[in-house]
PDB file of C-alpha atoms in Angstrom:
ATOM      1  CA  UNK J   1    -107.998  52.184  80.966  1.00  0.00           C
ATOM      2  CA  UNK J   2    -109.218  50.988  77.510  1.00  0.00           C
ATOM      3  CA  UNK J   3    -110.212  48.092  75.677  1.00  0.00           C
ATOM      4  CA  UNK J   4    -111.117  48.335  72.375  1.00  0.00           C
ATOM      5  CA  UNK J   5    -111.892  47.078  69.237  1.00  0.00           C
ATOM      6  CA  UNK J   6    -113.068  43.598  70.127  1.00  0.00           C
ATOM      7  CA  UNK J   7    -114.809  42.156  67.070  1.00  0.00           C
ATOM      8  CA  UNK J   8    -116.354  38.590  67.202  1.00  0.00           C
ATOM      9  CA  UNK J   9    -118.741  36.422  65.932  1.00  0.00           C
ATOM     10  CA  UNK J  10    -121.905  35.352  68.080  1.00  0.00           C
ATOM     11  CA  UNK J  11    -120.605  32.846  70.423  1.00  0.00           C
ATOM     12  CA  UNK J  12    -117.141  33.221  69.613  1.00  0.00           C
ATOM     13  CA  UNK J  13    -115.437  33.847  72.688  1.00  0.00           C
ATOM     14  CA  UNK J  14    -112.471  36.478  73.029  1.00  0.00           C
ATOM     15  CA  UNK J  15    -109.594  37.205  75.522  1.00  0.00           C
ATOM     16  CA  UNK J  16    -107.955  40.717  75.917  1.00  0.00           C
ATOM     17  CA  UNK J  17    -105.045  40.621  78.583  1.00  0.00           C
ATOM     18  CA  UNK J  18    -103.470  43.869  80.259  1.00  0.00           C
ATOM     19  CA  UNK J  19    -101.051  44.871  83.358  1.00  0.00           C
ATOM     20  CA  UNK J  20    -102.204  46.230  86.405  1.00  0.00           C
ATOM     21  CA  UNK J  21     -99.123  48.223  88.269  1.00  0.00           C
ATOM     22  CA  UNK J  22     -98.881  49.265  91.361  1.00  0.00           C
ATOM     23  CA  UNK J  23     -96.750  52.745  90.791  1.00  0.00           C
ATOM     24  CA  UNK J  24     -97.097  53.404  94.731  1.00  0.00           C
ATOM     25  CA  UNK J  25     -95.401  53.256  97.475  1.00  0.00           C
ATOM     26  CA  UNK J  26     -97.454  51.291  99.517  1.00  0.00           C
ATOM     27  CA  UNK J  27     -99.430  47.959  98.945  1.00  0.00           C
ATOM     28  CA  UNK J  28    -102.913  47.805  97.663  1.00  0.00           C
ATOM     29  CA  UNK J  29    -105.767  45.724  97.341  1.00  0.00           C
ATOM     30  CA  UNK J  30    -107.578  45.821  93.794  1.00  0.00           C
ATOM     31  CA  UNK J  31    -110.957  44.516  93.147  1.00  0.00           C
ATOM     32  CA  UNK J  32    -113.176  44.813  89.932  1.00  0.00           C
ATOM     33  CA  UNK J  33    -116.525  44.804  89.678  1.00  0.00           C
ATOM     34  CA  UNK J  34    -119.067  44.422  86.835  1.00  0.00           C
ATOM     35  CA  UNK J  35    -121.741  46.720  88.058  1.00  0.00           C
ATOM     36  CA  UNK J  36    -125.035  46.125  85.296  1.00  0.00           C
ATOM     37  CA  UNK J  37    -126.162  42.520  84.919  1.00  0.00           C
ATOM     38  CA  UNK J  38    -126.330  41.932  81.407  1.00  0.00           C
ATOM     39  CA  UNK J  39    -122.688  42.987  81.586  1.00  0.00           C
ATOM     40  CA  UNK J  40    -122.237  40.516  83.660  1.00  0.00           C
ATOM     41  CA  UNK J  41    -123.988  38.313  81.287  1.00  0.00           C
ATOM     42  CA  UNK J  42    -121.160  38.557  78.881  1.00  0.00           C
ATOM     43  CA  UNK J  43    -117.326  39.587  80.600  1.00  0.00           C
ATOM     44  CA  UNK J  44    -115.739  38.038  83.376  1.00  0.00           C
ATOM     45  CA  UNK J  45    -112.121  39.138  84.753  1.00  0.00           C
ATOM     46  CA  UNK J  46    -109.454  37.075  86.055  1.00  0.00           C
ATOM     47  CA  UNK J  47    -108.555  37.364  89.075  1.00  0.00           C
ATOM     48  CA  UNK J  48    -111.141  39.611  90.171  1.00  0.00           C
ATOM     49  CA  UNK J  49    -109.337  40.763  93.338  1.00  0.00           C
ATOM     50  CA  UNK J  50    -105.871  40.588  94.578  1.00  0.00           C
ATOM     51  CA  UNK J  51    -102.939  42.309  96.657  1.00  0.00           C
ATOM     52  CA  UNK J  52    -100.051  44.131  94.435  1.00  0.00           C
ATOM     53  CA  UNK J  53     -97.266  45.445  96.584  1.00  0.00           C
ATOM     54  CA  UNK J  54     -94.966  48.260  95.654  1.00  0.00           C
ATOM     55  CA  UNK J  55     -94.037  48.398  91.987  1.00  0.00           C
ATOM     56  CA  UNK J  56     -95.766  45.454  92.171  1.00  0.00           C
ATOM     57  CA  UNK J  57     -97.543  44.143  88.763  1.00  0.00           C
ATOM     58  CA  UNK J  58    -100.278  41.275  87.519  1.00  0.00           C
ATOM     59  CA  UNK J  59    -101.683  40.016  84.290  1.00  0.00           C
ATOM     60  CA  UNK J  60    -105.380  40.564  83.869  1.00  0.00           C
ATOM     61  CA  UNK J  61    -107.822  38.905  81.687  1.00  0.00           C
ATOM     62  CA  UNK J  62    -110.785  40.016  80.364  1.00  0.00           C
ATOM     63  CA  UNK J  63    -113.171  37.277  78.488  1.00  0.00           C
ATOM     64  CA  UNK J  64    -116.218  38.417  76.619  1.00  0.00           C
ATOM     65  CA  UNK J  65    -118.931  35.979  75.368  1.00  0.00           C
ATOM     66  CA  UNK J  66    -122.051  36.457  73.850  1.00  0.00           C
ATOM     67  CA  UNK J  67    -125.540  34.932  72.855  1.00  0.00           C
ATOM     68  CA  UNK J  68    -127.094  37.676  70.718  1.00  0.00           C
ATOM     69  CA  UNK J  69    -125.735  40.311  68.726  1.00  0.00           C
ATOM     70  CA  UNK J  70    -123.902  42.787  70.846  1.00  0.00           C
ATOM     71  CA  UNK J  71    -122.678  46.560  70.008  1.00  0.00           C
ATOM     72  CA  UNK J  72    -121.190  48.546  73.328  1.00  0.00           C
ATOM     73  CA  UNK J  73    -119.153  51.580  72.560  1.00  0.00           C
ATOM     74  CA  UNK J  74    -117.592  53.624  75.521  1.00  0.00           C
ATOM     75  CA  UNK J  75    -119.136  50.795  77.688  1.00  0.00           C
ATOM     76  CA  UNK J  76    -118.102  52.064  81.804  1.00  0.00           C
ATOM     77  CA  UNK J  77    -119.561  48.839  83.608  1.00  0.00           C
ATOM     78  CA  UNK J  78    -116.507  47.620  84.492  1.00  0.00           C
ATOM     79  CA  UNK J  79    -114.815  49.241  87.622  1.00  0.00           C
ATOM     80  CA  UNK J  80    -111.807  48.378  89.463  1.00  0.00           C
ATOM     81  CA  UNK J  81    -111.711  49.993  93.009  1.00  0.00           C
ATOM     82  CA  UNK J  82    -108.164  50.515  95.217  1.00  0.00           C
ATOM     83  CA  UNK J  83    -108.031  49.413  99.279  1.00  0.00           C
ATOM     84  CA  UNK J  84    -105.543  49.472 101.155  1.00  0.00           C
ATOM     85  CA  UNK J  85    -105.166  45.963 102.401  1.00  0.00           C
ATOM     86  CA  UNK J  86    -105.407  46.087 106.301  1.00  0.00           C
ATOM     87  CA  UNK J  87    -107.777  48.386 106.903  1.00  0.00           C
ATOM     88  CA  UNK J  88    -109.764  48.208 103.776  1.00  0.00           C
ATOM     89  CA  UNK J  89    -109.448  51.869 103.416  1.00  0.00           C
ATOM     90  CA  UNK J  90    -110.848  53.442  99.775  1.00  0.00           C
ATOM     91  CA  UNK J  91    -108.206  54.908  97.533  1.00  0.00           C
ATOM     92  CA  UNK J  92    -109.389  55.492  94.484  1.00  0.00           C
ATOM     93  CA  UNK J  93    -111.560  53.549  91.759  1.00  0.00           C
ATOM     94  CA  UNK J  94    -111.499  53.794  87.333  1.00  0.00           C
ATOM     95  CA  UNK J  95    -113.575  52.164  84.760  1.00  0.00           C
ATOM     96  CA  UNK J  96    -112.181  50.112  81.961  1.00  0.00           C
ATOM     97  CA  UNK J  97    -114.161  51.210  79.357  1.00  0.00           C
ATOM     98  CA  UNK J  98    -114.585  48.714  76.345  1.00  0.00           C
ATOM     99  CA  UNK J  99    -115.791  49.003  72.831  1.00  0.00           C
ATOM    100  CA  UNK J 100    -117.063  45.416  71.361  1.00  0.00           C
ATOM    101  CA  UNK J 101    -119.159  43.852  68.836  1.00  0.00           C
ATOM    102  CA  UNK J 102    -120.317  40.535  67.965  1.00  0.00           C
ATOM    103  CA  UNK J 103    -122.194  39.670  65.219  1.00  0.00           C
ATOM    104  CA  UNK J 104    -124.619  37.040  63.369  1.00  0.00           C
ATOM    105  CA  UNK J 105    -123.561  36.289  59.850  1.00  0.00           C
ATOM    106  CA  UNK J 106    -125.595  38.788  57.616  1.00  0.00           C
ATOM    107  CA  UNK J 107    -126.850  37.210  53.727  1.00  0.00           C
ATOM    108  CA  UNK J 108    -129.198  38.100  51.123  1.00  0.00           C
ATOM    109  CA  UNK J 109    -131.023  34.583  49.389  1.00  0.00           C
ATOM    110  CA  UNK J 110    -131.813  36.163  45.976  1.00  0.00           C
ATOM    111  CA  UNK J 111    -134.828  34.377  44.765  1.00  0.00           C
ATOM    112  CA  UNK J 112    -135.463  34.181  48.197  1.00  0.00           C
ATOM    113  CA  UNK J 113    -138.422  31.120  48.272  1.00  0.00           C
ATOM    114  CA  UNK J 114    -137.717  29.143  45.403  1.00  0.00           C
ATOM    115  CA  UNK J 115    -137.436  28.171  41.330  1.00  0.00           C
ATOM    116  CA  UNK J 116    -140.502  27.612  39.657  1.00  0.00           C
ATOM    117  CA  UNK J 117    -139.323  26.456  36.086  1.00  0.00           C
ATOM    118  CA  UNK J 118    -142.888  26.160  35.098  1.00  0.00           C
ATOM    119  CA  UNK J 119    -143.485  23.691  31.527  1.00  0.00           C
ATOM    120  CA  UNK J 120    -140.329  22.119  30.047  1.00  0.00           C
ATOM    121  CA  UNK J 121    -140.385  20.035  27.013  1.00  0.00           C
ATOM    122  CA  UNK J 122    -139.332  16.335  27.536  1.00  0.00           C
ATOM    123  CA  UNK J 123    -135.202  16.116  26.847  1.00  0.00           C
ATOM    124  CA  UNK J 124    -134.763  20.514  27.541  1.00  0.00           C
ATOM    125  CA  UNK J 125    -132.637  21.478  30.101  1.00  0.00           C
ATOM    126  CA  UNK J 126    -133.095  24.661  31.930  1.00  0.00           C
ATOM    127  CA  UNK J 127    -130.849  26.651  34.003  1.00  0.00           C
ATOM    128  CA  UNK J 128    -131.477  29.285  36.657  1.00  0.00           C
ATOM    129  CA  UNK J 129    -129.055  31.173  38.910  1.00  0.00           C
ATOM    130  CA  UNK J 130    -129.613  31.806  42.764  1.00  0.00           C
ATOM    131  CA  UNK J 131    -127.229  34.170  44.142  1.00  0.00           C
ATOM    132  CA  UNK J 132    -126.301  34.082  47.855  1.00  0.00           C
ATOM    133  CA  UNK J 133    -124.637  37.396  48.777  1.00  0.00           C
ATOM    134  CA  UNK J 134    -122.118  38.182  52.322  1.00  0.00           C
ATOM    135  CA  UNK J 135    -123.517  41.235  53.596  1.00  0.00           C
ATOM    136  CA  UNK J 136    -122.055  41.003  56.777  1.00  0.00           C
ATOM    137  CA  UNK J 137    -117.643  40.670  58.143  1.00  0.00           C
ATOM    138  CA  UNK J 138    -117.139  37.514  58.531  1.00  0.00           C
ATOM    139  CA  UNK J 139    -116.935  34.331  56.084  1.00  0.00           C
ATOM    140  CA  UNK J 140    -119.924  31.780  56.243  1.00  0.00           C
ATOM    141  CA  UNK J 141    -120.220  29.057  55.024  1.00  0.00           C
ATOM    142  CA  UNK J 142    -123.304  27.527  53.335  1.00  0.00           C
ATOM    143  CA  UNK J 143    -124.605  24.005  52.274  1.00  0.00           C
ATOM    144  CA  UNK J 144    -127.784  23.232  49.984  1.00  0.00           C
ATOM    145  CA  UNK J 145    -129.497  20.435  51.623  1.00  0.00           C
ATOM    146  CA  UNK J 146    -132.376  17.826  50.110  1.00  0.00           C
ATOM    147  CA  UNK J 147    -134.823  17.874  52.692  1.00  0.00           C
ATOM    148  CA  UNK J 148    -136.687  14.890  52.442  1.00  0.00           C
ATOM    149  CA  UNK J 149    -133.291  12.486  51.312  1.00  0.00           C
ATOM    150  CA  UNK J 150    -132.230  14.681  54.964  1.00  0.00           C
ATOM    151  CA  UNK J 151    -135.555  13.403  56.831  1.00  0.00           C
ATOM    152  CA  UNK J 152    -134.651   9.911  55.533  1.00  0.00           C
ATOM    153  CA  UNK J 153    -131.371  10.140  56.579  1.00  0.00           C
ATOM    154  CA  UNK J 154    -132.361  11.204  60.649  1.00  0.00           C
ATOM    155  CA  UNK J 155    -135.139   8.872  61.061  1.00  0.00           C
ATOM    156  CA  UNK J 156    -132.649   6.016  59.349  1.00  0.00           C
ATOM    157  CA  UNK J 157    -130.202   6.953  62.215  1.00  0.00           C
ATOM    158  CA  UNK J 158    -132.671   7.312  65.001  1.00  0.00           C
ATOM    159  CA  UNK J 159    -133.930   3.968  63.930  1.00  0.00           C
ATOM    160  CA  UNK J 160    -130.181   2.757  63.823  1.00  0.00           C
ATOM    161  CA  UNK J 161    -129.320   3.612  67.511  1.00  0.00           C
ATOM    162  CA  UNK J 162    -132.938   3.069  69.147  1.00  0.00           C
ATOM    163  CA  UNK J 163    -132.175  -0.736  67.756  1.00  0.00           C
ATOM    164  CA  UNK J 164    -128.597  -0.125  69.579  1.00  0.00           C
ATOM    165  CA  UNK J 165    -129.765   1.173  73.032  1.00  0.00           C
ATOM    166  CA  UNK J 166    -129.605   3.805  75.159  1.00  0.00           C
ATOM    167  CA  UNK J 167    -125.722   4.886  75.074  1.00  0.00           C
ATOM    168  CA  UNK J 168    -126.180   4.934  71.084  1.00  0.00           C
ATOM    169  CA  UNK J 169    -128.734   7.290  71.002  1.00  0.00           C
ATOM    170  CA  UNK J 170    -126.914   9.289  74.018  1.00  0.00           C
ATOM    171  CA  UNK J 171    -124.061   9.375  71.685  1.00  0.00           C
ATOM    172  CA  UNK J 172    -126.141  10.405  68.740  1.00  0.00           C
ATOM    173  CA  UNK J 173    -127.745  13.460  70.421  1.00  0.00           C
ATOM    174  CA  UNK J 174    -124.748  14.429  71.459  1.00  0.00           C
ATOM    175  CA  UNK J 175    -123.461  14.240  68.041  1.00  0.00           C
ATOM    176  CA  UNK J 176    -126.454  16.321  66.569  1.00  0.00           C
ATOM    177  CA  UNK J 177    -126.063  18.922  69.407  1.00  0.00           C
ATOM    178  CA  UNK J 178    -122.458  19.610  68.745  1.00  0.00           C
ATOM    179  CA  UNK J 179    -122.716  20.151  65.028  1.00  0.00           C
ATOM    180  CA  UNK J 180    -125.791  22.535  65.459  1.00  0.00           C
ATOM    181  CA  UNK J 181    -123.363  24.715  67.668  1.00  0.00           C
ATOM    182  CA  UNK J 182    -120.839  24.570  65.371  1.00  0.00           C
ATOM    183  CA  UNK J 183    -123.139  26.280  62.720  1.00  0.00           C
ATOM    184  CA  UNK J 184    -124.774  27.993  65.125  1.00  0.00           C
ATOM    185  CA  UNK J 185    -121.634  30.152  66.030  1.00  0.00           C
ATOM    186  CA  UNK J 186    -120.105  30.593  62.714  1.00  0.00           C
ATOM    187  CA  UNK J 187    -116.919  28.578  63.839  1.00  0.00           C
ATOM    188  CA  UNK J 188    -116.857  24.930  62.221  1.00  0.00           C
ATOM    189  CA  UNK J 189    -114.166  24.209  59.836  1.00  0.00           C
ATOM    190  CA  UNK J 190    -115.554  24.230  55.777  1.00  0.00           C
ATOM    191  CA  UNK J 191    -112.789  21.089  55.140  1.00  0.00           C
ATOM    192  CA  UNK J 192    -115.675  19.322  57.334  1.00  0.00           C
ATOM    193  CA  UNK J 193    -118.644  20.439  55.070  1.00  0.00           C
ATOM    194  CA  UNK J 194    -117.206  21.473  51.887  1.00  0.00           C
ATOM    195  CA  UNK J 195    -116.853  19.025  48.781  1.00  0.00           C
ATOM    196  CA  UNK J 196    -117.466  19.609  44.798  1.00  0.00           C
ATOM    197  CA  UNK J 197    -120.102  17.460  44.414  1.00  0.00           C
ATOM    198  CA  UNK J 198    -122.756  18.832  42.575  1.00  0.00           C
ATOM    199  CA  UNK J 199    -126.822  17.911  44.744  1.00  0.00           C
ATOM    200  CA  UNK J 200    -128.647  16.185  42.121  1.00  0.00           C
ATOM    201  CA  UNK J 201    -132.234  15.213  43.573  1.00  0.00           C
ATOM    202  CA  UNK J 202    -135.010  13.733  40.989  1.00  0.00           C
ATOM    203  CA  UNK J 203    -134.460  15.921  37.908  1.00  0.00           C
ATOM    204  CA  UNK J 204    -132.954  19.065  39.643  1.00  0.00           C
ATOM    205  CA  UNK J 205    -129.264  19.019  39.979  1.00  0.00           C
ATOM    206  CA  UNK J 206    -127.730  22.283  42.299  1.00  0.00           C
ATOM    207  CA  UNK J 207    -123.871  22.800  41.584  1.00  0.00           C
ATOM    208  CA  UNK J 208    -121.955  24.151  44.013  1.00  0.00           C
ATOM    209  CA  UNK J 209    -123.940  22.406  46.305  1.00  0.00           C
ATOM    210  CA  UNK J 210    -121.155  24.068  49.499  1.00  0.00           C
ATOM    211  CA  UNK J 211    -119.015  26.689  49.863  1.00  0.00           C
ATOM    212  CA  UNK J 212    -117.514  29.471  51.767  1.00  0.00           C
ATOM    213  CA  UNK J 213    -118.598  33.310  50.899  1.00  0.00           C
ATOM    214  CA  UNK J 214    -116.407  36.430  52.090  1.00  0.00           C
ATOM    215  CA  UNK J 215    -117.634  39.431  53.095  1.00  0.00           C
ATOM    216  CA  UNK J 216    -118.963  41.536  50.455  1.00  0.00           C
ATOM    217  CA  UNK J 217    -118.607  38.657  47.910  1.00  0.00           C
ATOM    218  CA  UNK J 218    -121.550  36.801  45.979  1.00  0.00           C
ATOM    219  CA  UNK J 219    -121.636  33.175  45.610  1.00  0.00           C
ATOM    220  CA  UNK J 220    -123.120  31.974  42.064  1.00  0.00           C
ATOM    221  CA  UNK J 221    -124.879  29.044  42.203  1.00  0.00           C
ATOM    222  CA  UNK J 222    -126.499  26.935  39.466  1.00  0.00           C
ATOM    223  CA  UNK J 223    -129.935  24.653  39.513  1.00  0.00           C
ATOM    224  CA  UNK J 224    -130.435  22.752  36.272  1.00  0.00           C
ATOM    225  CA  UNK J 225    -133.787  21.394  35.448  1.00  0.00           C
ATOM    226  CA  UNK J 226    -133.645  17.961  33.151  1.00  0.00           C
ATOM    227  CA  UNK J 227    -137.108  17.601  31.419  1.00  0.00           C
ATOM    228  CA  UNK J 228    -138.680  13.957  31.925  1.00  0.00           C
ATOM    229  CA  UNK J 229    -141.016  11.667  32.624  1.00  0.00           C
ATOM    230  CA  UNK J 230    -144.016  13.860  31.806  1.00  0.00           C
ATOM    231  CA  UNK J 231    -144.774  15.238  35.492  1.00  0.00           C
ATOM    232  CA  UNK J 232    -144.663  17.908  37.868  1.00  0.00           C
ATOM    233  CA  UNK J 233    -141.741  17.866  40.197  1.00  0.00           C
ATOM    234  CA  UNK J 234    -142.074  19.681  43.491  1.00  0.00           C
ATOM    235  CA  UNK J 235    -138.624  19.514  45.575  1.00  0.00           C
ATOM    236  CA  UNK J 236    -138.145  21.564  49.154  1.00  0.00           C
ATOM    237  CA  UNK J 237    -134.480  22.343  49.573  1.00  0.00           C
ATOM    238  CA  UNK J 238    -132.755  24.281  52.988  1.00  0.00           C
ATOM    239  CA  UNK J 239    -129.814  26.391  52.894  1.00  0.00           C
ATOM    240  CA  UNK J 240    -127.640  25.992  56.078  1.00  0.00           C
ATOM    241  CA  UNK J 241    -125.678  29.439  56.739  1.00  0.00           C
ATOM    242  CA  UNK J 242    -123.258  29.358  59.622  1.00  0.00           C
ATOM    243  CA  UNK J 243    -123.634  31.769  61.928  1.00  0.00           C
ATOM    244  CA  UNK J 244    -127.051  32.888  61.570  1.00  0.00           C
ATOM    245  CA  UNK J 245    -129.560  34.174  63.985  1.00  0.00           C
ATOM    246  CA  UNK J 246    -132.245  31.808  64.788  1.00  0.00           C
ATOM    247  CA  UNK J 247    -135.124  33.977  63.649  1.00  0.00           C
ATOM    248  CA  UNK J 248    -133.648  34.668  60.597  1.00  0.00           C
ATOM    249  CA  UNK J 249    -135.566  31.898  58.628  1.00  0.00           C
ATOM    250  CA  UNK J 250    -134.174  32.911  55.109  1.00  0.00           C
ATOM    251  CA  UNK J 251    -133.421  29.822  53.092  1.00  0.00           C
ATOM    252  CA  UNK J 252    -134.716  27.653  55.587  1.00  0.00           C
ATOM    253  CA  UNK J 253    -137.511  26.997  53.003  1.00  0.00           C
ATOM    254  CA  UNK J 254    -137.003  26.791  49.269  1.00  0.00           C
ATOM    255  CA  UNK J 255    -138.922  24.787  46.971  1.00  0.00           C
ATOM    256  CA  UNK J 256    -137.788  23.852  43.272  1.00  0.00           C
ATOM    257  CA  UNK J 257    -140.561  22.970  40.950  1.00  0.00           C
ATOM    258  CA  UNK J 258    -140.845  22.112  37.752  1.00  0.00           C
ATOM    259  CA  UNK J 259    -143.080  19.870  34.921  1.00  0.00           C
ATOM    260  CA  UNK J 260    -142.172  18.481  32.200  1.00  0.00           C
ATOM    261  CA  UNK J 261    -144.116  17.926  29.437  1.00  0.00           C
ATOM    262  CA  UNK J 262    -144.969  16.980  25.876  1.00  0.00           C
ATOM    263  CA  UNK J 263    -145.165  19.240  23.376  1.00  0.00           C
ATOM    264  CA  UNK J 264    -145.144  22.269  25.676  1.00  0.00           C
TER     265      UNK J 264
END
């Protein structure tokens, strides 16, 4: 017996549901087993054991849920062994062999740390183009974040429900936890995060600020610098991916600088 062609994201969980007939004569007891442990780690099978009489039949589920990238192809841990029923007597056993992947969403950050506009003359504006590119099957979706207006924003909120008390900043953590698993498994709605305003921070403005990117597709983003003041501005940025593996720390730092100057 096969299942195939399971295809999720990281932490996306899956269901695949099948019949189990009894074509004998007599009843039988099935049970199914998940023989290697980090198999176990990631299917489970409802009901796991049961009694099917003659042309007897039963809906089985299989669930698969992952933590990491996974790629099984052929994959025999799963067995379901035949008894009969009184006297526990073997009749036979198969494997339900699956093929499934899950994935992490898979980008390219092209510059990958950052803008350096180097000397602009007071009143020039330059432009720049950073390219974020899908290389993996699913749609992500990114947002351009301001770090420090971020930090500002966090330590204004901690402040906000340490004043309120204990169930405020319960409510809080809770709040922060479920959005990071949201973006964490690649599954949070964009009408949640996605808007068309442009991220304008000190003289750097960054339009489209959000978005969703399909596989194979390139999102085309522009970062204006406005000459003034006669100074050098240094401004760290983060791009938030959905559905990306923790270590990969691409666009988790990105600094925009630029001076502008007299006479340059």
């Amino acid at each position: 017996m096969r299942v195939d062609n399971l295809r999720k994201r990281v932490f996306e969980k899956a269901e695949k549901t099948f019949t189990l007939r009894n074509a004998g004569d007599y009843q039988i007891r099935f049970e199914f087993e998940i023989r290697k442990r980090s198999s176990q780690k990631l299917f489970s099978i409802t009901p796991e054991t049961g009694i099917l009489d003659s042309e007897g039949e039963i809906q089985i589920t299989l669930a698969f849920d992952s933590e990491a990238e996974v790629n099984l192809k052929n994959n025999k841990d799963i067995r379901c062994s035949i008894f009969e029923p009184k006297t526990d007597e073997f009749y036979e056993s198969f494997d339900l062999t699956t093929t499934v992947r899950s994935l992490f969403s898979s980008f390219r950050l092209q510059p990958l740390r950052g803008v350096n506009f180097s000397a602009v003359k007071i009143g020039q504006t330059v432009t720049r183009m950073i390219e974020l590119r899908n290389d993996g099957e699913f749609d992500f979706v990114f947002r351009i974040v301001d770090v420090k207006a971020d930090d500002s924003r966090i330590a204004a909120e901690n402040k906000d429900a340490q004043e309120k008390g204990d169930e405020a900043i319960a409510e809080l953590r809770s709040a922060r936890e479920s959005e990071q698993k949201l973006w964490l498994s690649n599954l949070l709605n964009p009408d949640d995060v996605l808007n068309d305003d442009p991220l304008k921070t000190g003289p750097f403005t960054v339009e489209p600020a959000n978005g969703v990117v399909h596989p194979g597709s390139t999102a085309r983003i522009t970062l204006n610098f406005d000459a003034e003041g006669n100074q050098l501005y240094r401004t760290p940025l983060r791009f938030d991916i959905s559905g990306r593996a923790a270590n990969n720390a691409a666009g988790r730092s990105f600094e925009v600088v630029g001076e502008s100057c007299i006479g340059c």
